[in-house]
Short mmCIF file of C-alpha atoms in Angstrom, two decimals:
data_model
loop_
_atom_site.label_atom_id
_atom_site.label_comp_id
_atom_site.label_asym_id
_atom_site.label_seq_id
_atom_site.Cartn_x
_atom_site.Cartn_y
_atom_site.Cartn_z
CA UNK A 1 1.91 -5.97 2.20
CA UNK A 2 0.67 -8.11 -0.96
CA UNK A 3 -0.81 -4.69 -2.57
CA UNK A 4 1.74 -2.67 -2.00
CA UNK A 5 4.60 -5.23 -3.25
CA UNK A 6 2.25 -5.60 -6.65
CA UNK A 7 2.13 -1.66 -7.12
CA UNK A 8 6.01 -1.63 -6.52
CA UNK A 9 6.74 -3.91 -9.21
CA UNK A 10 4.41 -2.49 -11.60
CA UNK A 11 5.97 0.65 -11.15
CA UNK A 12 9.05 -0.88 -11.61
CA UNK A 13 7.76 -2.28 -15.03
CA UNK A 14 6.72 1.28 -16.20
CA UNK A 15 9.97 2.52 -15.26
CA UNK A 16 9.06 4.81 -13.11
CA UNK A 17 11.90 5.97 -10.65
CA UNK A 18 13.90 3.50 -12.14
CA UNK A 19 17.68 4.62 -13.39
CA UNK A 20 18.21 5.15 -16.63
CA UNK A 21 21.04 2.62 -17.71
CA UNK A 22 18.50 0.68 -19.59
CA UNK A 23 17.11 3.86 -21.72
CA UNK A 24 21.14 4.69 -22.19
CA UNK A 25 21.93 1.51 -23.60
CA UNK A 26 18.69 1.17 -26.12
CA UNK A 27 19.63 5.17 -27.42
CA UNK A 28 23.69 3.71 -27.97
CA UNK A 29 21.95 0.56 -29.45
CA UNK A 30 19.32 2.27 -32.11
CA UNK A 31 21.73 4.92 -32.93
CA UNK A 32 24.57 3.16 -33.62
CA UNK A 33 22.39 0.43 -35.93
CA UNK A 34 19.88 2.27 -37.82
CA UNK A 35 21.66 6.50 -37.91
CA UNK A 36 26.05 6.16 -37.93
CA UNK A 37 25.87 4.17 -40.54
CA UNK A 38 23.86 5.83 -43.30
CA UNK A 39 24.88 8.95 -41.79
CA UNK A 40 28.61 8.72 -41.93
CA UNK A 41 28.17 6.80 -45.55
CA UNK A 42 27.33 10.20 -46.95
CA UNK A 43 29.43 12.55 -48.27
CA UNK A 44 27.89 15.82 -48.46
CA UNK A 45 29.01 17.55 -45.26
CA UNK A 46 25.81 19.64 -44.17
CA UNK A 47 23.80 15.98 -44.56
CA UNK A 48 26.20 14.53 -42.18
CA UNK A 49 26.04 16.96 -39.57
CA UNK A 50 22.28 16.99 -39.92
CA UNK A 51 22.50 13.31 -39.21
CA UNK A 52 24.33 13.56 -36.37
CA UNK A 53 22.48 16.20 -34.98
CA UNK A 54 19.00 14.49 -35.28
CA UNK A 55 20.66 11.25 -33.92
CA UNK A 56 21.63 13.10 -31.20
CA UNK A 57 18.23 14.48 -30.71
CA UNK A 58 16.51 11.11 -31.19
CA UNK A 59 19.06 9.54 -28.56
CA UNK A 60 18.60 12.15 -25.73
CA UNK A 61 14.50 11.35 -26.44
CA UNK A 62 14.71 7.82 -25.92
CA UNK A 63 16.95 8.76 -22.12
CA UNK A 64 14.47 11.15 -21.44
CA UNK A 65 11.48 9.45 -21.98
CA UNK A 66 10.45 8.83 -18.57
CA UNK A 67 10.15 12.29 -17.89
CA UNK A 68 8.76 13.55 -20.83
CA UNK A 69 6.84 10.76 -22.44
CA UNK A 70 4.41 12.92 -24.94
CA UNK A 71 7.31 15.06 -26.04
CA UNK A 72 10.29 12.55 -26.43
CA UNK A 73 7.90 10.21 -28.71
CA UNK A 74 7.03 13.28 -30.83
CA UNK A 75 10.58 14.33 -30.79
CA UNK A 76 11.93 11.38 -31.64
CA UNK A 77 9.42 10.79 -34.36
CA UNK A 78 10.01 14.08 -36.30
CA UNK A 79 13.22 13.26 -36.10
CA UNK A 80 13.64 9.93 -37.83
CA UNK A 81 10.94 11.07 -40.52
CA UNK A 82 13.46 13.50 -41.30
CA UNK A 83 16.31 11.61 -41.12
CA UNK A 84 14.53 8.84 -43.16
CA UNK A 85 13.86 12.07 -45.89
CA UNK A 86 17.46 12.97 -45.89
CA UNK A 87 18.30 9.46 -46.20
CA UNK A 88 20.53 9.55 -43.26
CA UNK A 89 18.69 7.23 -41.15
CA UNK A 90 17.32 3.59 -41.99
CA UNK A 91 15.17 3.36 -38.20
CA UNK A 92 11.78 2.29 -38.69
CA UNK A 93 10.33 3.81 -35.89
CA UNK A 94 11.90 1.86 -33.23
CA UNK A 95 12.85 5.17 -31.44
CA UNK A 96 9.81 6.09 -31.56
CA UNK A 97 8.24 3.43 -30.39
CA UNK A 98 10.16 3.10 -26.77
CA UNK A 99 9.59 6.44 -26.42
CA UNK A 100 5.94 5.72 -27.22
CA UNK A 101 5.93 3.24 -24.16
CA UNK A 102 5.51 4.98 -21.11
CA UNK A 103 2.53 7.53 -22.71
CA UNK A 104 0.53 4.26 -23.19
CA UNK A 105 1.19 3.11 -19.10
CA UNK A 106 0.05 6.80 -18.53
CA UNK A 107 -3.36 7.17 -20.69
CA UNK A 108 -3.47 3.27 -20.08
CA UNK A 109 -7.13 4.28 -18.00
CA UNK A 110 -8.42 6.32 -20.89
CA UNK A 111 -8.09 4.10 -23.68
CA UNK A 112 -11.01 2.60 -25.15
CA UNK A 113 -11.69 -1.87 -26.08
CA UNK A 114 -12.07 -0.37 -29.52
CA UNK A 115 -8.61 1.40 -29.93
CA UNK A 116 -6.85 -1.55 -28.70
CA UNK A 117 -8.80 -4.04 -31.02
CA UNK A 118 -7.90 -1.87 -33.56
CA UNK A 119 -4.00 -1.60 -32.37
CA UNK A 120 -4.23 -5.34 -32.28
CA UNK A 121 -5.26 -5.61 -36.04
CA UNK A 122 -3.34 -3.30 -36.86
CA UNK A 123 -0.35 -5.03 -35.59
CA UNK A 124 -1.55 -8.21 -36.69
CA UNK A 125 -1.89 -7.30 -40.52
CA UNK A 126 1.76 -5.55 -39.97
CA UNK A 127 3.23 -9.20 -39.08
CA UNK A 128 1.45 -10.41 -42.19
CA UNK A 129 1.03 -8.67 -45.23
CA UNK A 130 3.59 -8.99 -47.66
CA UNK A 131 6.25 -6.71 -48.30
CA UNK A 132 6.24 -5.44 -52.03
CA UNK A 133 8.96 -6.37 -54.42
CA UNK A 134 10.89 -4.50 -56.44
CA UNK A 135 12.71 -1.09 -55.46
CA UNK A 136 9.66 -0.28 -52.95
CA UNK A 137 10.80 -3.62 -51.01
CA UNK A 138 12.92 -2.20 -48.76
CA UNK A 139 10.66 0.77 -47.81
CA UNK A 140 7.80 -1.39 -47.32
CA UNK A 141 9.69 -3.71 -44.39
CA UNK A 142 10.33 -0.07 -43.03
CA UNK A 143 6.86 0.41 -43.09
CA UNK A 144 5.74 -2.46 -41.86
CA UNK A 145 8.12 -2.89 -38.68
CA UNK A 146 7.46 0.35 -38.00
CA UNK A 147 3.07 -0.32 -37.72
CA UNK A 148 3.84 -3.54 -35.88
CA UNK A 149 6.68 -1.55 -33.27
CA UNK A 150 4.03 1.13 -32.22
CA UNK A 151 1.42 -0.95 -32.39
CA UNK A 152 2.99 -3.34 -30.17
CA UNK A 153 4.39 -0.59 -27.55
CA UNK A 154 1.12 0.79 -27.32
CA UNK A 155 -0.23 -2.48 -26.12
CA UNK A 156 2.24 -3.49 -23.93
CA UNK A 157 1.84 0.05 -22.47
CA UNK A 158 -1.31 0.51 -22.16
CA UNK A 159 -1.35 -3.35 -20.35
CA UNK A 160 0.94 -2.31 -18.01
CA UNK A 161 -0.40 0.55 -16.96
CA UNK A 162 -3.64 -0.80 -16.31
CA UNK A 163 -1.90 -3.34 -14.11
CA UNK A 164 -0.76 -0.50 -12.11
CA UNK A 165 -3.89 1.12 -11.96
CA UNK A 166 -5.72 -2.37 -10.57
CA UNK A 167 -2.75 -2.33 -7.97
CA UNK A 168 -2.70 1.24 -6.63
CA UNK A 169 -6.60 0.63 -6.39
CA UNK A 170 -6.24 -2.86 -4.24
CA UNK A 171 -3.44 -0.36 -2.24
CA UNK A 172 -5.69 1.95 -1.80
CA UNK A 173 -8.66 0.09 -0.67
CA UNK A 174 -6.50 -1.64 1.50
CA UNK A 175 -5.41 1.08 3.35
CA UNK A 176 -8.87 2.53 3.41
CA UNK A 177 -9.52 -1.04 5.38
CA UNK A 178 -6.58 -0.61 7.76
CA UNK A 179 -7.14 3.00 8.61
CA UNK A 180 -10.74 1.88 9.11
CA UNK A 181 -9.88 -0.56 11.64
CA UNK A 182 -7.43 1.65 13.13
CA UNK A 183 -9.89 4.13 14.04
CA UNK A 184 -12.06 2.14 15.42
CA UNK A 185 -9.65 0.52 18.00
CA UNK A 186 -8.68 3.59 19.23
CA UNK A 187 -12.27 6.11 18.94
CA UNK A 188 -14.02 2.93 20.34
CA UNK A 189 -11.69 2.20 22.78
CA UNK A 190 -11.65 5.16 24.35
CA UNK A 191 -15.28 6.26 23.83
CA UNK A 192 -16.21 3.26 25.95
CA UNK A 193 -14.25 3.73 28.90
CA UNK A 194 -15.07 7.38 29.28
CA UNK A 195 -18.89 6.33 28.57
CA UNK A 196 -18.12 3.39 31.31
CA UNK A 197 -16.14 5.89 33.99
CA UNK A 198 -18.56 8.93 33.72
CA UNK A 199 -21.43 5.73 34.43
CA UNK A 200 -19.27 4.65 37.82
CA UNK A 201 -19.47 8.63 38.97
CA UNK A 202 -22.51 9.25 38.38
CA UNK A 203 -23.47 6.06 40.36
CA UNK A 204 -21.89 7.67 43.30
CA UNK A 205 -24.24 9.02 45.50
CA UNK A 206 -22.12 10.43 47.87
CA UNK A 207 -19.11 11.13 45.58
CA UNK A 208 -17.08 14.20 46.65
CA UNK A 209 -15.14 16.93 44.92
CA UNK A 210 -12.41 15.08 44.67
CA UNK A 211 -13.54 12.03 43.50
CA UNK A 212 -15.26 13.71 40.46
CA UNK A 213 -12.29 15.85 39.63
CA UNK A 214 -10.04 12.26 39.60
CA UNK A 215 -13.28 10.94 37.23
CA UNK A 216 -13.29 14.30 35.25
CA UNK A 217 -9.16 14.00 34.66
CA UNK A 218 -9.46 10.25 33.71
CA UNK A 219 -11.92 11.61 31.39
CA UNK A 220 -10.06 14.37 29.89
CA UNK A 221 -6.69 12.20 29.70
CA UNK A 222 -8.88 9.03 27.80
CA UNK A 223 -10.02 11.51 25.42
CA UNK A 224 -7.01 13.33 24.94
CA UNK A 225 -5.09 10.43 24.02
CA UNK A 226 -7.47 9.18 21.68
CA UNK A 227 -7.71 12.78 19.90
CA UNK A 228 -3.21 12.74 19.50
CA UNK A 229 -3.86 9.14 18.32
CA UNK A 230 -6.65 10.09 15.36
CA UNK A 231 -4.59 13.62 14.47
CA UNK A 232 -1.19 11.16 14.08
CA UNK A 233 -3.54 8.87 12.11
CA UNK A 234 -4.49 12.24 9.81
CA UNK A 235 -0.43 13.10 9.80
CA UNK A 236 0.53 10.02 8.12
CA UNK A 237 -1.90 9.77 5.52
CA UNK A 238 -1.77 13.70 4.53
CA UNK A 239 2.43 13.49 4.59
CA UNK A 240 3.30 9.85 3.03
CA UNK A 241 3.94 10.48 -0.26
CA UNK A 242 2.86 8.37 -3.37
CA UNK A 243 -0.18 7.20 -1.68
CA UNK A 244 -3.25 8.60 -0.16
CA UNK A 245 -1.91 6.93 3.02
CA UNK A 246 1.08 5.65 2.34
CA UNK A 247 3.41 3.84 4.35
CA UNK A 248 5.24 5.83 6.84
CA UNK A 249 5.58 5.79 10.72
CA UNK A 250 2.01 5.36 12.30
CA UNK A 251 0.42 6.63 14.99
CA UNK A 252 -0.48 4.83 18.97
CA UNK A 253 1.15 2.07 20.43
CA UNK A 254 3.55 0.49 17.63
CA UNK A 255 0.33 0.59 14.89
CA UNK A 256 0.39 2.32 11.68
CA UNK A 257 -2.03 4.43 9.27
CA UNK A 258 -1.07 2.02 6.77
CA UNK A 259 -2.13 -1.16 9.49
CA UNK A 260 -0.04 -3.33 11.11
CA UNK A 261 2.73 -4.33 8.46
CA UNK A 262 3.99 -1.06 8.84
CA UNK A 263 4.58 -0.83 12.27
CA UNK A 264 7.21 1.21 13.11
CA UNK A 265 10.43 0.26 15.12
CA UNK A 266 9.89 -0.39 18.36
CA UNK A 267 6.55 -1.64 18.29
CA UNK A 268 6.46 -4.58 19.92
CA UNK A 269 8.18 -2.63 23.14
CA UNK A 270 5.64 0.18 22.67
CA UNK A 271 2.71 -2.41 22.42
CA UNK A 272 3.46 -4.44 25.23
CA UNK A 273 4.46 -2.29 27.15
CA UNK A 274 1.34 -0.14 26.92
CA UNK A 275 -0.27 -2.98 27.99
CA UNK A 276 -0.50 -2.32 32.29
CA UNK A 277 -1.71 1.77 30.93
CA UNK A 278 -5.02 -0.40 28.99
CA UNK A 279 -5.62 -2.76 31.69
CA UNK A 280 -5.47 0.24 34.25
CA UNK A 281 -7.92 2.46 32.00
CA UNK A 282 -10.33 -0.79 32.21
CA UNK A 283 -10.08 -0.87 35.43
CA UNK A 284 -10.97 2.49 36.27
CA UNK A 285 -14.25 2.29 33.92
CA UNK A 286 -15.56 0.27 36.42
CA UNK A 287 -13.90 -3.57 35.33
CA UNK A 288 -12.02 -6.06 37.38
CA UNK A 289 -9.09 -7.19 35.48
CA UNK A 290 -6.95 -9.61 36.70
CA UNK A 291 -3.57 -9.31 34.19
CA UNK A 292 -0.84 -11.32 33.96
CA UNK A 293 1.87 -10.13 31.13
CA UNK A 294 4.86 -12.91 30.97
CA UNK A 295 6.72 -12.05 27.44
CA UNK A 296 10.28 -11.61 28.29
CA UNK A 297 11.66 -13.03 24.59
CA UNK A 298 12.02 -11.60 20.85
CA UNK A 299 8.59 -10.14 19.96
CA UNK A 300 8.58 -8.52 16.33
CA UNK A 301 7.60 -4.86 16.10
CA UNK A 302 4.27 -5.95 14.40
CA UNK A 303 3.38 -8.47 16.44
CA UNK A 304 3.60 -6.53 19.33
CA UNK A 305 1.09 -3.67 18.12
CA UNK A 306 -1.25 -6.42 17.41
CA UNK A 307 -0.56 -8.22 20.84
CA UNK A 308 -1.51 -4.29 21.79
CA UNK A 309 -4.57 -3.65 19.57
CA UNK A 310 -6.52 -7.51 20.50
CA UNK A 311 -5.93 -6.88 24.21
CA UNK A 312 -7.71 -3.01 23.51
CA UNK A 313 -10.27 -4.00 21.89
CA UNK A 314 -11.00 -6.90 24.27
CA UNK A 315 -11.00 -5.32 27.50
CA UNK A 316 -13.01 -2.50 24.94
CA UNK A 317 -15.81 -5.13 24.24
CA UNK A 318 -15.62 -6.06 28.24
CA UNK A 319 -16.66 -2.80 29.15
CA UNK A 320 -19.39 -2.17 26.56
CA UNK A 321 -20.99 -5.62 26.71
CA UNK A 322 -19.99 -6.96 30.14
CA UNK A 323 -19.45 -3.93 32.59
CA UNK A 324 -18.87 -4.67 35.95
CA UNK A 325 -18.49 -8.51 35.31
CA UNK A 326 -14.43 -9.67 36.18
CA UNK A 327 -11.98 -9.95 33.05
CA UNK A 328 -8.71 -11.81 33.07
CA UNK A 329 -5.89 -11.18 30.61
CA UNK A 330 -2.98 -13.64 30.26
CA UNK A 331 0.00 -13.05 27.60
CA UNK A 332 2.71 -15.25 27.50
CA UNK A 333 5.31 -16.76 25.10
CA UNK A 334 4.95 -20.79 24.09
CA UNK A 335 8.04 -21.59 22.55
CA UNK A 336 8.08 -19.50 19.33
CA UNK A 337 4.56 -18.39 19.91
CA UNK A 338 2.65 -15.46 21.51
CA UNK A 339 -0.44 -16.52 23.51
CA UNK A 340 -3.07 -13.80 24.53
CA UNK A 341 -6.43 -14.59 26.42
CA UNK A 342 -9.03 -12.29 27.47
CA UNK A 343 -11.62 -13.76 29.23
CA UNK A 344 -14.52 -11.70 30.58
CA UNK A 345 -17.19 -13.31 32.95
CA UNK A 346 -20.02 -11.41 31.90
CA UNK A 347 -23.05 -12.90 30.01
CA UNK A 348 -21.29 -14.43 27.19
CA UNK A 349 -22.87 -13.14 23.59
CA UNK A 350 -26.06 -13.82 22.11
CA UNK A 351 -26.54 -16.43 19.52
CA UNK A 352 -25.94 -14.03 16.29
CA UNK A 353 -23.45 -11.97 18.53
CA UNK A 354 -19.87 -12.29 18.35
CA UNK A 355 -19.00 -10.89 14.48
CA UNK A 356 -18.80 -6.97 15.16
CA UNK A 357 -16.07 -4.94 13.31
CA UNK A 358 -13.63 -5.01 16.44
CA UNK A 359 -13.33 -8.62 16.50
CA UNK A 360 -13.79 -8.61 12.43
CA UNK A 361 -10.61 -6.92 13.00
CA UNK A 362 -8.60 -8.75 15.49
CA UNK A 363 -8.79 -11.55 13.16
CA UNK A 364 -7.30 -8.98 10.14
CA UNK A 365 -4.72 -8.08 12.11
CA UNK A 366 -3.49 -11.54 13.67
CA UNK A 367 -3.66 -13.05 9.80
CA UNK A 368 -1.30 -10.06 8.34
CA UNK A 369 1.64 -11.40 10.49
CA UNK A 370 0.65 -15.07 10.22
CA UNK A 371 -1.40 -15.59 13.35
CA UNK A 372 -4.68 -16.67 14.26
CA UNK A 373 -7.63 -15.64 16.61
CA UNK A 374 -10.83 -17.41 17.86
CA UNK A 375 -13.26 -15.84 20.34
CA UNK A 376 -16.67 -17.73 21.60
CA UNK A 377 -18.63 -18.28 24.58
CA UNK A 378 -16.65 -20.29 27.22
CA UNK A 379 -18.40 -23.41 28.91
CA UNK A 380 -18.01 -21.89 32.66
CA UNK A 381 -19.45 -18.63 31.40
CA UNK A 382 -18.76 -15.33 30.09
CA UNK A 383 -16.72 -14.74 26.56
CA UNK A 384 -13.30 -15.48 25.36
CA UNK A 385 -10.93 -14.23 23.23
CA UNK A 386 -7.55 -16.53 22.10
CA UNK A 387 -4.89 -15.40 19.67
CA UNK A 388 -1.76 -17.23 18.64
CA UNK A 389 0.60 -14.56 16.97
CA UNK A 390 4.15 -15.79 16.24
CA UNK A 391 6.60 -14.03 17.78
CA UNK A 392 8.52 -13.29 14.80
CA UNK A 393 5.80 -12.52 12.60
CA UNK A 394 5.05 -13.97 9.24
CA UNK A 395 7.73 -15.63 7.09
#
């Protein structure tokens, strides 16, 4: 959840959905500094109630900013031009400049190294130069702040939004990753025992009716579930909202669209206890599978899909790599620890073998909640695969 935590503070430094207390309080503070006080000072009536007018506009600018960052900065800049003219107002540009803020986070993407060189010279100069004397002096501090103010918002603008750009990107690649993996658990999964189970049948040379309608239903029910997996997969990217997959309630056996993090409530009961309808589905491709599933403790809904999704795509490797050869599957607890072995004795893996994208996987899955997994030939034969999840996920 690194990603996501980086695009939710970004956000948060953009002000996006944030309240607007903050944008309240800088509206109270530039209005009643740089407009009540020239404004009330005069005494011709219609200037006064011009000045309080356009304060008023410039205030409710700076509070709406976040929803209407091109208009509020133009507002709010007409505005204290012409209060400056009427001599009413004594803001250089400050108003303008907060306002000016959140534009720069959203064209952050389309502005160019040149611009912001330019902004940054500009700015620079504006710290520097010196203010003439005489009766222009205050007008050219005026001037001066006002340069270095936008030239400064625009930068830190445009800064953060490319921040949140380079976060929502590393979101969304990550969920691209997850969803990835995802699939292929559950597609592969239950491609290969259907591919394994229509095998056994057809091996039958005196199989009856029966026996092929049983084959034909384990079929249909293998790729059934698969198909409601994928199509919850497709309902949780298309309705999160905010992100091409978000970060709601996945799909299958306590997993989620947006990986394993996510995992809904209840996944560690819905994972594990899934387990015996895996195992079964193994069996009837064909597999021997001798299970034992000891975890009677506090298992964290995360750790529980993954428990879930390395035991799948085990027994999933079993029957594409070792069919017919005996499997054994052992999860327990060890202390404060999660144990799961799946040990096939087939033919073991070749010398380059061993790296596909399921087990690529089991090992992305067991690191996101602070585990580990190892998988290798065994010495007596046949391959094995060893996780250590902890049972209350990462800290």
């Amino acid at each position: 959840m690194r990603s996501r935590s980086l695009v939710e503070r970004a956000l948060a430094g953009s002000g996006e959905g944030a309240r607007p207390l903050p944008d309240i309080l800088a509206a109270v503070l530039v209005v009643g500094m740089f407009w009540l006080p020239s404004t009330l000072a005069v005494a011709d009536r219609s200037r006064l109630v011009a000045g309080l007018a356009l304060a008023s506009v410039t205030g409710g600018a700076m509070i709406l900013r976040r929803r209407f960052p091109a208009g509020s900065t133009v507002i709010a800049g007409i505005a204290t031009v012409a209060g400056s003219l009427l001599g009413v107002c004594q803001d250089p540009l400050l108003a303008t400049a907060w306002c000016l803020y959140p534009l720069a986070i959203a064209h952050a993407a389309r502005t160019r190294a040149l611009v912001l060189f330019l902004l940054c010279l500009l700015a620079g100069l504006a710290a520097v130069t010196g203010v003439p004397a005489g009766d222009a002096s205050e007008a050219g501090q005026r001037l001066v702040l006002a340069v270095a103010a936008l030239s400064v918002a625009w930068l830190l603008g445009t800064a953060t939004g490319r921040q949140i750009a380079a976060a929502r990107e590393a979101e969304r690649a990550r969920v691209q990753l997850e969803v990835a993996r995802d699939v292929h658990d559950v597609v592969g999964h239950a491609l290969g025992v259907i591919s394994a189970e229509a095998g056994v049948t057809r091996a039958l040379p005196d199989a009856g009716e029966q026996e092929l309608r049983d084959s034909l239903a384990d079929v249909e029910a293998h790729a059934r579930r698969a198909l409601e997996e994928v199509q919850a997969f497709v309902r949780a990217l298309r309705s999160a909202p905010g992100s091409p997959a978000g970060a709601g309630p996945g799909p299958g056996p306590g997993g989620t669209a947006a990986g394993p993090a996510g995992a809904r409530p209840g996944g560690a009961v819905a994972g594990i206890a899934r387990l015996p309808s895996v195992v079964a589905a193994t069996r009837a491709a064909g597999v021997g599978v001798e299970a034992r599933i000891e975890v009677n403790g506090y298992v964290d809904d995360v750790v529980g899909a993954v428990v879930f999704r390395i035991v799948q795509e085990s027994l999933s490797n079993v029957v594409r790599h070792a069919p017919g050869a005996g499997c054994a599957v052992d999860v327990r607890e060890d202390g404060e620890t999660i144990v799961v072995s799946v040990r096939d004795h087939g033919p073991g893996a070749r010398a380059n073998g061993g790296s596909g994208f399921g087990l690529r996987g089991m090992r992305e899955r067991a690191r996101l909640v602070g585990g580990t997994v190892t998988w290798g030939n065994h010495p007596d034969g046949g391959f094995d695969v060893t996780a250590r999840l902890p049972a209350g996920g990462a800290r």
